[in-house]
Amino acid sequence: MGAHRKGAPRTAPADGGSPAPGRDRYFDTLRALALVRVVAYHAFGWPWAGLLFPSMGVMFGLAGTLMARSLQRPAATVVRSRLRRLLPPFWCWGLFVVGAMLARGWMPGWQIVYWVVPLGDPPGSAWGEQAWEILWYLRTYLWFVLLSPLLLRLFRRAPVPVLLLSLAPIVVFQFLRQPPDDRFGTGLLDLATYLFCWVLGFAHRDGVLGRLRPVPVVVLSLAALVCGAWYAFAHRGEYGTYDLDDIPLAQAFWSAGFVTPLMYVKARLGSGLPGPVRPRRLDRLVSVFNARAVTIYLWHELALVLAVPLIDRLWDVPAFEAYLPLESQWFLLVVGWVLIALFVLLFGWVEDVAARKRPRLLP
């Protein structure tokens, strides 16, 4: 697992001012925050970003909840729906990335099939790595979707034991048997890292989490946080950093301890974001982020990459050189967000088509 691991997909309300039926503004806001943190991390490379807000743990927890709700319908229908919503935006983005790599002399082998359905890490050139390395999330998400009918059935047989034991695979991989160093092994490691968060989503949806007493939830969450932080800092010499994205065991335990209280508060108290206290413009922004989450995630790295030569050109304009903070990473982030917004306008409608909705520039 490298320092590239962030992001998450999901669709959004049809109306910007209020959530569509079945939407939860608390979860939508968490998803939007996760996307913002992802982009900021890739712009600045802050090693402490995962400790501040473990975006992927949050996103897999939310996705697990939504998947459990969807599985009230036949499993095959749900899986097809998830694939239909995710793959067209991925193909649209992939045409540009694969096309650019081919134009620079890259030639794939049979592994090109992973650019059709990313059940394994799609191949790519070193030149385009910053763009395609984020696809680990899509691969992990798709495998969780495929495994969810079985996982949910297993969870409902013994909810609390299965939830607690979902941390066991990452412990086994860390201390007993490392997975193979290939596509299969990398996939297993990512699944093990975020398995607890996904199953925690089941626990929230089924009401199991809300029935637990606060004291053991708080104690176990704190214990997981301490374990994750201790392992990250104690092994920073081995990994070269305390960045959780480089340390799967620390990521798994820190995410478990961080996401559990977020989900527990919602399950126990029904905590949300009441309409009257939400700023209207911010509420609208949350809607857009959720409606275009896949587009933002896929295109954000390209936006940050393209921001660099664009800023380089600004140095040629004396007024810009004198009055704009062209050397600042914050300025890079601002330009990156402008390009992300442009990509959302150009390609975000693909998410509408994938969801069988009327295409729109903005939801």
JSON list of N, CA and C in Angstrom, two decimals, residues 78-151:
[
{"chain": "A", "resi": 78, "resn": "VAL", "atom": "N", "xyz": [-28.36, -6.02, -7.29]},
{"chain": "A", "resi": 78, "resn": "VAL", "atom": "CA", "xyz": [-27.57, -4.99, -6.60]},
{"chain": "A", "resi": 78, "resn": "VAL", "atom": "C", "xyz": [-26.16, -4.93, -7.19]},
{"chain": "A", "resi": 79, "resn": "VAL", "atom": "N", "xyz": [-25.54, -6.06, -7.41]},
{"chain": "A", "resi": 79, "resn": "VAL", "atom": "CA", "xyz": [-24.18, -6.08, -7.95]},
{"chain": "A", "resi": 79, "resn": "VAL", "atom": "C", "xyz": [-24.15, -5.46, -9.34]},
{"chain": "A", "resi": 80, "resn": "ARG", "atom": "N", "xyz": [-25.13, -5.82, -10.18]},
{"chain": "A", "resi": 80, "resn": "ARG", "atom": "CA", "xyz": [-25.20, -5.24, -11.52]},
{"chain": "A", "resi": 80, "resn": "ARG", "atom": "C", "xyz": [-25.36, -3.72, -11.45]},
{"chain": "A", "resi": 81, "resn": "SER", "atom": "N", "xyz": [-26.19, -3.26, -10.52]},
{"chain": "A", "resi": 81, "resn": "SER", "atom": "CA", "xyz": [-26.42, -1.83, -10.37]},
{"chain": "A", "resi": 81, "resn": "SER", "atom": "C", "xyz": [-25.14, -1.11, -9.97]},
{"chain": "A", "resi": 82, "resn": "ARG", "atom": "N", "xyz": [-24.39, -1.70, -9.03]},
{"chain": "A", "resi": 82, "resn": "ARG", "atom": "CA", "xyz": [-23.14, -1.08, -8.60]},
{"chain": "A", "resi": 82, "resn": "ARG", "atom": "C", "xyz": [-22.13, -1.01, -9.75]},
{"chain": "A", "resi": 83, "resn": "LEU", "atom": "N", "xyz": [-22.02, -2.09, -10.51]},
{"chain": "A", "resi": 83, "resn": "LEU", "atom": "CA", "xyz": [-21.10, -2.10, -11.64]},
{"chain": "A", "resi": 83, "resn": "LEU", "atom": "C", "xyz": [-21.52, -1.07, -12.68]},
{"chain": "A", "resi": 84, "resn": "ARG", "atom": "N", "xyz": [-22.81, -0.98, -12.93]},
{"chain": "A", "resi": 84, "resn": "ARG", "atom": "CA", "xyz": [-23.31, -0.05, -13.94]},
{"chain": "A", "resi": 84, "resn": "ARG", "atom": "C", "xyz": [-23.02, 1.40, -13.56]},
{"chain": "A", "resi": 85, "resn": "ARG", "atom": "N", "xyz": [-23.12, 1.71, -12.27]},
{"chain": "A", "resi": 85, "resn": "ARG", "atom": "CA", "xyz": [-22.88, 3.08, -11.82]},
{"chain": "A", "resi": 85, "resn": "ARG", "atom": "C", "xyz": [-21.39, 3.44, -11.82]},
{"chain": "A", "resi": 86, "resn": "LEU", "atom": "N", "xyz": [-20.54, 2.46, -11.60]},
{"chain": "A", "resi": 86, "resn": "LEU", "atom": "CA", "xyz": [-19.12, 2.75, -11.42]},
{"chain": "A", "resi": 86, "resn": "LEU", "atom": "C", "xyz": [-18.31, 2.68, -12.72]},
{"chain": "A", "resi": 87, "resn": "LEU", "atom": "N", "xyz": [-18.63, 1.70, -13.57]},
{"chain": "A", "resi": 87, "resn": "LEU", "atom": "CA", "xyz": [-17.76, 1.44, -14.71]},
{"chain": "A", "resi": 87, "resn": "LEU", "atom": "C", "xyz": [-17.79, 2.50, -15.80]},
{"chain": "A", "resi": 88, "resn": "PRO", "atom": "N", "xyz": [-18.93, 3.04, -16.21]},
{"chain": "A", "resi": 88, "resn": "PRO", "atom": "CA", "xyz": [-18.88, 4.07, -17.28]},
{"chain": "A", "resi": 88, "resn": "PRO", "atom": "C", "xyz": [-18.01, 5.28, -16.94]},
{"chain": "A", "resi": 89, "resn": "PRO", "atom": "N", "xyz": [-18.10, 5.87, -15.72]},
{"chain": "A", "resi": 89, "resn": "PRO", "atom": "CA", "xyz": [-17.16, 6.96, -15.42]},
{"chain": "A", "resi": 89, "resn": "PRO", "atom": "C", "xyz": [-15.70, 6.50, -15.46]},
{"chain": "A", "resi": 90, "resn": "PHE", "atom": "N", "xyz": [-15.45, 5.27, -15.03]},
{"chain": "A", "resi": 90, "resn": "PHE", "atom": "CA", "xyz": [-14.09, 4.72, -15.08]},
{"chain": "A", "resi": 90, "resn": "PHE", "atom": "C", "xyz": [-13.63, 4.57, -16.51]},
{"chain": "A", "resi": 91, "resn": "TRP", "atom": "N", "xyz": [-14.48, 4.07, -17.40]},
{"chain": "A", "resi": 91, "resn": "TRP", "atom": "CA", "xyz": [-14.11, 3.92, -18.81]},
{"chain": "A", "resi": 91, "resn": "TRP", "atom": "C", "xyz": [-13.84, 5.28, -19.46]},
{"chain": "A", "resi": 92, "resn": "CYS", "atom": "N", "xyz": [-14.68, 6.27, -19.16]},
{"chain": "A", "resi": 92, "resn": "CYS", "atom": "CA", "xyz": [-14.49, 7.61, -19.71]},
{"chain": "A", "resi": 92, "resn": "CYS", "atom": "C", "xyz": [-13.13, 8.17, -19.31]},
{"chain": "A", "resi": 93, "resn": "TRP", "atom": "N", "xyz": [-12.80, 8.06, -18.04]},
{"chain": "A", "resi": 93, "resn": "TRP", "atom": "CA", "xyz": [-11.51, 8.53, -17.55]},
{"chain": "A", "resi": 93, "resn": "TRP", "atom": "C", "xyz": [-10.37, 7.71, -18.16]},
{"chain": "A", "resi": 94, "resn": "GLY", "atom": "N", "xyz": [-10.59, 6.39, -18.23]},
{"chain": "A", "resi": 94, "resn": "GLY", "atom": "CA", "xyz": [-9.54, 5.50, -18.73]},
{"chain": "A", "resi": 94, "resn": "GLY", "atom": "C", "xyz": [-9.18, 5.74, -20.18]},
{"chain": "A", "resi": 95, "resn": "LEU", "atom": "N", "xyz": [-10.15, 6.20, -21.00]},
{"chain": "A", "resi": 95, "resn": "LEU", "atom": "CA", "xyz": [-9.84, 6.50, -22.39]},
{"chain": "A", "resi": 95, "resn": "LEU", "atom": "C", "xyz": [-8.74, 7.54, -22.50]},
{"chain": "A", "resi": 96, "resn": "PHE", "atom": "N", "xyz": [-8.78, 8.55, -21.64]},
{"chain": "A", "resi": 96, "resn": "PHE", "atom": "CA", "xyz": [-7.77, 9.59, -21.67]},
{"chain": "A", "resi": 96, "resn": "PHE", "atom": "C", "xyz": [-6.44, 9.11, -21.12]},
{"chain": "A", "resi": 97, "resn": "VAL", "atom": "N", "xyz": [-6.48, 8.39, -20.00]},
{"chain": "A", "resi": 97, "resn": "VAL", "atom": "CA", "xyz": [-5.24, 7.95, -19.36]},
{"chain": "A", "resi": 97, "resn": "VAL", "atom": "C", "xyz": [-4.54, 6.90, -20.22]},
{"chain": "A", "resi": 98, "resn": "VAL", "atom": "N", "xyz": [-5.28, 5.88, -20.65]},
{"chain": "A", "resi": 98, "resn": "VAL", "atom": "CA", "xyz": [-4.69, 4.83, -21.48]},
{"chain": "A", "resi": 98, "resn": "VAL", "atom": "C", "xyz": [-4.23, 5.42, -22.81]},
{"chain": "A", "resi": 99, "resn": "GLY", "atom": "N", "xyz": [-5.04, 6.29, -23.39]},
{"chain": "A", "resi": 99, "resn": "GLY", "atom": "CA", "xyz": [-4.65, 6.91, -24.65]},
{"chain": "A", "resi": 99, "resn": "GLY", "atom": "C", "xyz": [-3.36, 7.70, -24.53]},
{"chain": "A", "resi": 100, "resn": "ALA", "atom": "N", "xyz": [-3.20, 8.44, -23.43]},
{"chain": "A", "resi": 100, "resn": "ALA", "atom": "CA", "xyz": [-1.98, 9.23, -23.23]},
{"chain": "A", "resi": 100, "resn": "ALA", "atom": "C", "xyz": [-0.77, 8.31, -23.05]},
{"chain": "A", "resi": 101, "resn": "MET", "atom": "N", "xyz": [-0.94, 7.21, -22.33]},
{"chain": "A", "resi": 101, "resn": "MET", "atom": "CA", "xyz": [0.18, 6.29, -22.12]},
{"chain": "A", "resi": 101, "resn": "MET", "atom": "C", "xyz": [0.55, 5.59, -23.42]},
{"chain": "A", "resi": 102, "resn": "LEU", "atom": "N", "xyz": [-0.44, 5.20, -24.23]},
{"chain": "A", "resi": 102, "resn": "LEU", "atom": "CA", "xyz": [-0.15, 4.58, -25.52]},
{"chain": "A", "resi": 102, "resn": "LEU", "atom": "C", "xyz": [0.58, 5.54, -26.43]},
{"chain": "A", "resi": 103, "resn": "ALA", "atom": "N", "xyz": [0.18, 6.81, -26.38]},
{"chain": "A", "resi": 103, "resn": "ALA", "atom": "CA", "xyz": [0.83, 7.81, -27.23]},
{"chain": "A", "resi": 103, "resn": "ALA", "atom": "C", "xyz": [2.30, 8.01, -26.87]},
{"chain": "A", "resi": 104, "resn": "ARG", "atom": "N", "xyz": [2.66, 7.67, -25.66]},
{"chain": "A", "resi": 104, "resn": "ARG", "atom": "CA", "xyz": [4.05, 7.82, -25.22]},
{"chain": "A", "resi": 104, "resn": "ARG", "atom": "C", "xyz": [4.82, 6.48, -25.26]},
{"chain": "A", "resi": 105, "resn": "GLY", "atom": "N", "xyz": [4.28, 5.54, -26.03]},
{"chain": "A", "resi": 105, "resn": "GLY", "atom": "CA", "xyz": [5.03, 4.32, -26.30]},
{"chain": "A", "resi": 105, "resn": "GLY", "atom": "C", "xyz": [4.73, 3.14, -25.40]},
{"chain": "A", "resi": 106, "resn": "TRP", "atom": "N", "xyz": [3.78, 3.28, -24.47]},
{"chain": "A", "resi": 106, "resn": "TRP", "atom": "CA", "xyz": [3.45, 2.16, -23.58]},
{"chain": "A", "resi": 106, "resn": "TRP", "atom": "C", "xyz": [2.60, 1.15, -24.33]},
{"chain": "A", "resi": 107, "resn": "MET", "atom": "N", "xyz": [2.87, -0.14, -24.10]},
{"chain": "A", "resi": 107, "resn": "MET", "atom": "CA", "xyz": [2.09, -1.19, -24.74]},
{"chain": "A", "resi": 107, "resn": "MET", "atom": "C", "xyz": [1.75, -2.26, -23.70]},
{"chain": "A", "resi": 108, "resn": "PRO", "atom": "N", "xyz": [0.47, -2.44, -23.35]},
{"chain": "A", "resi": 108, "resn": "PRO", "atom": "CA", "xyz": [0.07, -3.42, -22.33]},
{"chain": "A", "resi": 108, "resn": "PRO", "atom": "C", "xyz": [-0.01, -4.82, -22.90]},
{"chain": "A", "resi": 109, "resn": "GLY", "atom": "N", "xyz": [-0.01, -5.79, -21.99]},
{"chain": "A", "resi": 109, "resn": "GLY", "atom": "CA", "xyz": [-0.25, -7.17, -22.36]},
{"chain": "A", "resi": 109, "resn": "GLY", "atom": "C", "xyz": [-1.70, -7.54, -22.10]},
{"chain": "A", "resi": 110, "resn": "TRP", "atom": "N", "xyz": [-1.95, -8.81, -21.78]},
{"chain": "A", "resi": 110, "resn": "TRP", "atom": "CA", "xyz": [-3.33, -9.25, -21.56]},
{"chain": "A", "resi": 110, "resn": "TRP", "atom": "C", "xyz": [-3.97, -8.57, -20.36]},
{"chain": "A", "resi": 111, "resn": "GLN", "atom": "N", "xyz": [-3.13, -7.99, -19.47]},
{"chain": "A", "resi": 111, "resn": "GLN", "atom": "CA", "xyz": [-3.66, -7.32, -18.29]},
{"chain": "A", "resi": 111, "resn": "GLN", "atom": "C", "xyz": [-4.51, -6.10, -18.63]},
{"chain": "A", "resi": 112, "resn": "ILE", "atom": "N", "xyz": [-4.56, -5.74, -19.92]},
{"chain": "A", "resi": 112, "resn": "ILE", "atom": "CA", "xyz": [-5.41, -4.63, -20.35]},
{"chain": "A", "resi": 112, "resn": "ILE", "atom": "C", "xyz": [-6.87, -4.89, -19.97]},
{"chain": "A", "resi": 113, "resn": "VAL", "atom": "N", "xyz": [-7.23, -6.15, -19.72]},
{"chain": "A", "resi": 113, "resn": "VAL", "atom": "CA", "xyz": [-8.62, -6.47, -19.33]},
{"chain": "A", "resi": 113, "resn": "VAL", "atom": "C", "xyz": [-8.99, -5.77, -18.02]},
{"chain": "A", "resi": 114, "resn": "TYR", "atom": "N", "xyz": [-7.99, -5.46, -17.19]},
{"chain": "A", "resi": 114, "resn": "TYR", "atom": "CA", "xyz": [-8.29, -4.77, -15.93]},
{"chain": "A", "resi": 114, "resn": "TYR", "atom": "C", "xyz": [-8.66, -3.31, -16.15]},
{"chain": "A", "resi": 115, "resn": "TRP", "atom": "N", "xyz": [-8.45, -2.81, -17.38]},
{"chain": "A", "resi": 115, "resn": "TRP", "atom": "CA", "xyz": [-8.95, -1.48, -17.71]},
{"chain": "A", "resi": 115, "resn": "TRP", "atom": "C", "xyz": [-10.42, -1.54, -18.15]},
{"chain": "A", "resi": 116, "resn": "VAL", "atom": "N", "xyz": [-10.95, -2.74, -18.28]},
{"chain": "A", "resi": 116, "resn": "VAL", "atom": "CA", "xyz": [-12.38, -2.91, -18.58]},
{"chain": "A", "resi": 116, "resn": "VAL", "atom": "C", "xyz": [-13.15, -3.11, -17.29]},
{"chain": "A", "resi": 117, "resn": "VAL", "atom": "N", "xyz": [-12.72, -4.05, -16.48]},
{"chain": "A", "resi": 117, "resn": "VAL", "atom": "CA", "xyz": [-13.29, -4.27, -15.15]},
{"chain": "A", "resi": 117, "resn": "VAL", "atom": "C", "xyz": [-12.12, -4.37, -14.18]},
{"chain": "A", "resi": 118, "resn": "PRO", "atom": "N", "xyz": [-11.90, -3.38, -13.33]},
{"chain": "A", "resi": 118, "resn": "PRO", "atom": "CA", "xyz": [-10.69, -3.34, -12.48]},
{"chain": "A", "resi": 118, "resn": "PRO", "atom": "C", "xyz": [-10.77, -4.26, -11.27]},
{"chain": "A", "resi": 119, "resn": "LEU", "atom": "N", "xyz": [-10.89, -5.57, -11.52]},
{"chain": "A", "resi": 119, "resn": "LEU", "atom": "CA", "xyz": [-10.87, -6.53, -10.43]},
{"chain": "A", "resi": 119, "resn": "LEU", "atom": "C", "xyz": [-9.44, -6.81, -9.98]},
{"chain": "A", "resi": 120, "resn": "GLY", "atom": "N", "xyz": [-8.48, -6.38, -10.76]},
{"chain": "A", "resi": 120, "resn": "GLY", "atom": "CA", "xyz": [-7.07, -6.37, -10.37]},
{"chain": "A", "resi": 120, "resn": "GLY", "atom": "C", "xyz": [-6.52, -4.99, -10.71]},
{"chain": "A", "resi": 121, "resn": "ASP", "atom": "N", "xyz": [-5.33, -4.67, -10.22]},
{"chain": "A", "resi": 121, "resn": "ASP", "atom": "CA", "xyz": [-4.74, -3.38, -10.52]},
{"chain": "A", "resi": 121, "resn": "ASP", "atom": "C", "xyz": [-4.47, -3.26, -12.02]},
{"chain": "A", "resi": 122, "resn": "PRO", "atom": "N", "xyz": [-5.07, -2.28, -12.69]},
{"chain": "A", "resi": 122, "resn": "PRO", "atom": "CA", "xyz": [-4.79, -2.12, -14.13]},
{"chain": "A", "resi": 122, "resn": "PRO", "atom": "C", "xyz": [-3.33, -1.79, -14.35]},
{"chain": "A", "resi": 123, "resn": "PRO", "atom": "N", "xyz": [-2.74, -2.30, -15.43]},
{"chain": "A", "resi": 123, "resn": "PRO", "atom": "CA", "xyz": [-1.34, -1.99, -15.73]},
{"chain": "A", "resi": 123, "resn": "PRO", "atom": "C", "xyz": [-1.21, -0.56, -16.25]},
{"chain": "A", "resi": 124, "resn": "GLY", "atom": "N", "xyz": [-0.01, -0.03, -16.16]},
{"chain": "A", "resi": 124, "resn": "GLY", "atom": "CA", "xyz": [0.23, 1.31, -16.66]},
{"chain": "A", "resi": 124, "resn": "GLY", "atom": "C", "xyz": [1.71, 1.60, -16.72]},
{"chain": "A", "resi": 125, "resn": "SER", "atom": "N", "xyz": [2.06, 2.67, -17.39]},
{"chain": "A", "resi": 125, "resn": "SER", "atom": "CA", "xyz": [3.46, 3.06, -17.51]},
{"chain": "A", "resi": 125, "resn": "SER", "atom": "C", "xyz": [3.88, 3.86, -16.29]},
{"chain": "A", "resi": 126, "resn": "ALA", "atom": "N", "xyz": [5.19, 3.92, -16.08]},
{"chain": "A", "resi": 126, "resn": "ALA", "atom": "CA", "xyz": [5.72, 4.73, -14.98]},
{"chain": "A", "resi": 126, "resn": "ALA", "atom": "C", "xyz": [5.38, 6.20, -15.19]},
{"chain": "A", "resi": 127, "resn": "TRP", "atom": "N", "xyz": [5.34, 6.64, -16.44]},
{"chain": "A", "resi": 127, "resn": "TRP", "atom": "CA", "xyz": [5.01, 8.04, -16.75]},
{"chain": "A", "resi": 127, "resn": "TRP", "atom": "C", "xyz": [3.61, 8.42, -16.26]},
{"chain": "A", "resi": 128, "resn": "GLY", "atom": "N", "xyz": [2.66, 7.49, -16.36]},
{"chain": "A", "resi": 128, "resn": "GLY", "atom": "CA", "xyz": [1.29, 7.79, -15.97]},
{"chain": "A", "resi": 128, "resn": "GLY", "atom": "C", "xyz": [0.91, 7.31, -14.59]},
{"chain": "A", "resi": 129, "resn": "GLU", "atom": "N", "xyz": [1.91, 6.89, -13.80]},
{"chain": "A", "resi": 129, "resn": "GLU", "atom": "CA", "xyz": [1.61, 6.26, -12.51]},
{"chain": "A", "resi": 129, "resn": "GLU", "atom": "C", "xyz": [0.80, 7.14, -11.58]},
{"chain": "A", "resi": 130, "resn": "GLN", "atom": "N", "xyz": [1.10, 8.43, -11.54]},
{"chain": "A", "resi": 130, "resn": "GLN", "atom": "CA", "xyz": [0.38, 9.31, -10.61]},
{"chain": "A", "resi": 130, "resn": "GLN", "atom": "C", "xyz": [-1.11, 9.34, -10.91]},
{"chain": "A", "resi": 131, "resn": "ALA", "atom": "N", "xyz": [-1.48, 9.08, -12.14]},
{"chain": "A", "resi": 131, "resn": "ALA", "atom": "CA", "xyz": [-2.90, 9.06, -12.50]},
{"chain": "A", "resi": 131, "resn": "ALA", "atom": "C", "xyz": [-3.54, 7.72, -12.15]},
{"chain": "A", "resi": 132, "resn": "TRP", "atom": "N", "xyz": [-2.89, 6.59, -12.54]},
{"chain": "A", "resi": 132, "resn": "TRP", "atom": "CA", "xyz": [-3.58, 5.31, -12.40]},
{"chain": "A", "resi": 132, "resn": "TRP", "atom": "C", "xyz": [-3.39, 4.63, -11.04]},
{"chain": "A", "resi": 133, "resn": "GLU", "atom": "N", "xyz": [-2.45, 5.13, -10.22]},
{"chain": "A", "resi": 133, "resn": "GLU", "atom": "CA", "xyz": [-2.21, 4.44, -8.95]},
{"chain": "A", "resi": 133, "resn": "GLU", "atom": "C", "xyz": [-3.41, 4.53, -8.00]},
{"chain": "A", "resi": 134, "resn": "ILE", "atom": "N", "xyz": [-4.29, 5.49, -8.19]},
{"chain": "A", "resi": 134, "resn": "ILE", "atom": "CA", "xyz": [-5.46, 5.63, -7.31]},
{"chain": "A", "resi": 134, "resn": "ILE", "atom": "C", "xyz": [-6.50, 4.54, -7.54]},
{"chain": "A", "resi": 135, "resn": "LEU", "atom": "N", "xyz": [-6.32, 3.74, -8.59]},
{"chain": "A", "resi": 135, "resn": "LEU", "atom": "CA", "xyz": [-7.35, 2.76, -8.94]},
{"chain": "A", "resi": 135, "resn": "LEU", "atom": "C", "xyz": [-7.42, 1.60, -7.96]},
{"chain": "A", "resi": 136, "resn": "TRP", "atom": "N", "xyz": [-6.50, 1.54, -7.01]},
{"chain": "A", "resi": 136, "resn": "TRP", "atom": "CA", "xyz": [-6.59, 0.49, -5.99]},
{"chain": "A", "resi": 136, "resn": "TRP", "atom": "C", "xyz": [-7.94, 0.57, -5.28]},
{"chain": "A", "resi": 137, "resn": "TYR", "atom": "N", "xyz": [-8.49, 1.78, -5.13]},
{"chain": "A", "resi": 137, "resn": "TYR", "atom": "CA", "xyz": [-9.77, 1.91, -4.42]},
{"chain": "A", "resi": 137, "resn": "TYR", "atom": "C", "xyz": [-10.91, 1.26, -5.19]},
{"chain": "A", "resi": 138, "resn": "LEU", "atom": "N", "xyz": [-10.96, 1.51, -6.50]},
{"chain": "A", "resi": 138, "resn": "LEU", "atom": "CA", "xyz": [-12.02, 0.91, -7.30]},
{"chain": "A", "resi": 138, "resn": "LEU", "atom": "C", "xyz": [-11.95, -0.61, -7.25]},
{"chain": "A", "resi": 139, "resn": "ARG", "atom": "N", "xyz": [-10.71, -1.13, -7.35]},
{"chain": "A", "resi": 139, "resn": "ARG", "atom": "CA", "xyz": [-10.55, -2.58, -7.27]},
{"chain": "A", "resi": 139, "resn": "ARG", "atom": "C", "xyz": [-11.03, -3.14, -5.94]},
{"chain": "A", "resi": 140, "resn": "THR", "atom": "N", "xyz": [-10.67, -2.51, -4.83]},
{"chain": "A", "resi": 140, "resn": "THR", "atom": "CA", "xyz": [-11.08, -2.97, -3.51]},
{"chain": "A", "resi": 140, "resn": "THR", "atom": "C", "xyz": [-12.58, -2.84, -3.33]},
{"chain": "A", "resi": 141, "resn": "TYR", "atom": "N", "xyz": [-13.15, -1.72, -3.78]},
{"chain": "A", "resi": 141, "resn": "TYR", "atom": "CA", "xyz": [-14.58, -1.50, -3.68]},
{"chain": "A", "resi": 141, "resn": "TYR", "atom": "C", "xyz": [-15.36, -2.57, -4.45]},
{"chain": "A", "resi": 142, "resn": "LEU", "atom": "N", "xyz": [-14.91, -2.87, -5.66]},
{"chain": "A", "resi": 142, "resn": "LEU", "atom": "CA", "xyz": [-15.62, -3.87, -6.47]},
{"chain": "A", "resi": 142, "resn": "LEU", "atom": "C", "xyz": [-15.59, -5.25, -5.81]},
{"chain": "A", "resi": 143, "resn": "TRP", "atom": "N", "xyz": [-14.45, -5.61, -5.23]},
{"chain": "A", "resi": 143, "resn": "TRP", "atom": "CA", "xyz": [-14.38, -6.90, -4.56]},
{"chain": "A", "resi": 143, "resn": "TRP", "atom": "C", "xyz": [-15.28, -6.94, -3.33]},
{"chain": "A", "resi": 144, "resn": "PHE", "atom": "N", "xyz": [-15.36, -5.85, -2.58]},
{"chain": "A", "resi": 144, "resn": "PHE", "atom": "CA", "xyz": [-16.28, -5.80, -1.46]},
{"chain": "A", "resi": 144, "resn": "PHE", "atom": "C", "xyz": [-17.72, -5.94, -1.93]},
{"chain": "A", "resi": 145, "resn": "VAL", "atom": "N", "xyz": [-18.05, -5.31, -3.05]},
{"chain": "A", "resi": 145, "resn": "VAL", "atom": "CA", "xyz": [-19.40, -5.43, -3.60]},
{"chain": "A", "resi": 145, "resn": "VAL", "atom": "C", "xyz": [-19.70, -6.88, -3.94]},
{"chain": "A", "resi": 146, "resn": "LEU", "atom": "N", "xyz": [-18.77, -7.55, -4.61]},
{"chain": "A", "resi": 146, "resn": "LEU", "atom": "CA", "xyz": [-18.97, -8.94, -5.01]},
{"chain": "A", "resi": 146, "resn": "LEU", "atom": "C", "xyz": [-19.07, -9.87, -3.80]},
{"chain": "A", "resi": 147, "resn": "LEU", "atom": "N", "xyz": [-18.32, -9.58, -2.75]},
{"chain": "A", "resi": 147, "resn": "LEU", "atom": "CA", "xyz": [-18.30, -10.44, -1.57]},
{"chain": "A", "resi": 147, "resn": "LEU", "atom": "C", "xyz": [-19.42, -10.13, -0.58]},
{"chain": "A", "resi": 148, "resn": "SER", "atom": "N", "xyz": [-20.08, -8.99, -0.74]},
{"chain": "A", "resi": 148, "resn": "SER", "atom": "CA", "xyz": [-21.03, -8.53, 0.27]},
{"chain": "A", "resi": 148, "resn": "SER", "atom": "C", "xyz": [-22.20, -9.48, 0.52]},
{"chain": "A", "resi": 149, "resn": "PRO", "atom": "N", "xyz": [-22.81, -10.09, -0.50]},
{"chain": "A", "resi": 149, "resn": "PRO", "atom": "CA", "xyz": [-23.90, -11.04, -0.18]},
{"chain": "A", "resi": 149, "resn": "PRO", "atom": "C", "xyz": [-23.46, -12.13, 0.79]},
{"chain": "A", "resi": 150, "resn": "LEU", "atom": "N", "xyz": [-22.25, -12.68, 0.59]},
{"chain": "A", "resi": 150, "resn": "LEU", "atom": "CA", "xyz": [-21.74, -13.70, 1.50]},
{"chain": "A", "resi": 150, "resn": "LEU", "atom": "C", "xyz": [-21.35, -13.10, 2.84]},
{"chain": "A", "resi": 151, "resn": "LEU", "atom": "N", "xyz": [-20.67, -11.96, 2.82]},
{"chain": "A", "resi": 151, "resn": "LEU", "atom": "CA", "xyz": [-20.25, -11.32, 4.06]},
{"chain": "A", "resi": 151, "resn": "LEU", "atom": "C", "xyz": [-21.45, -10.93, 4.93]}
]
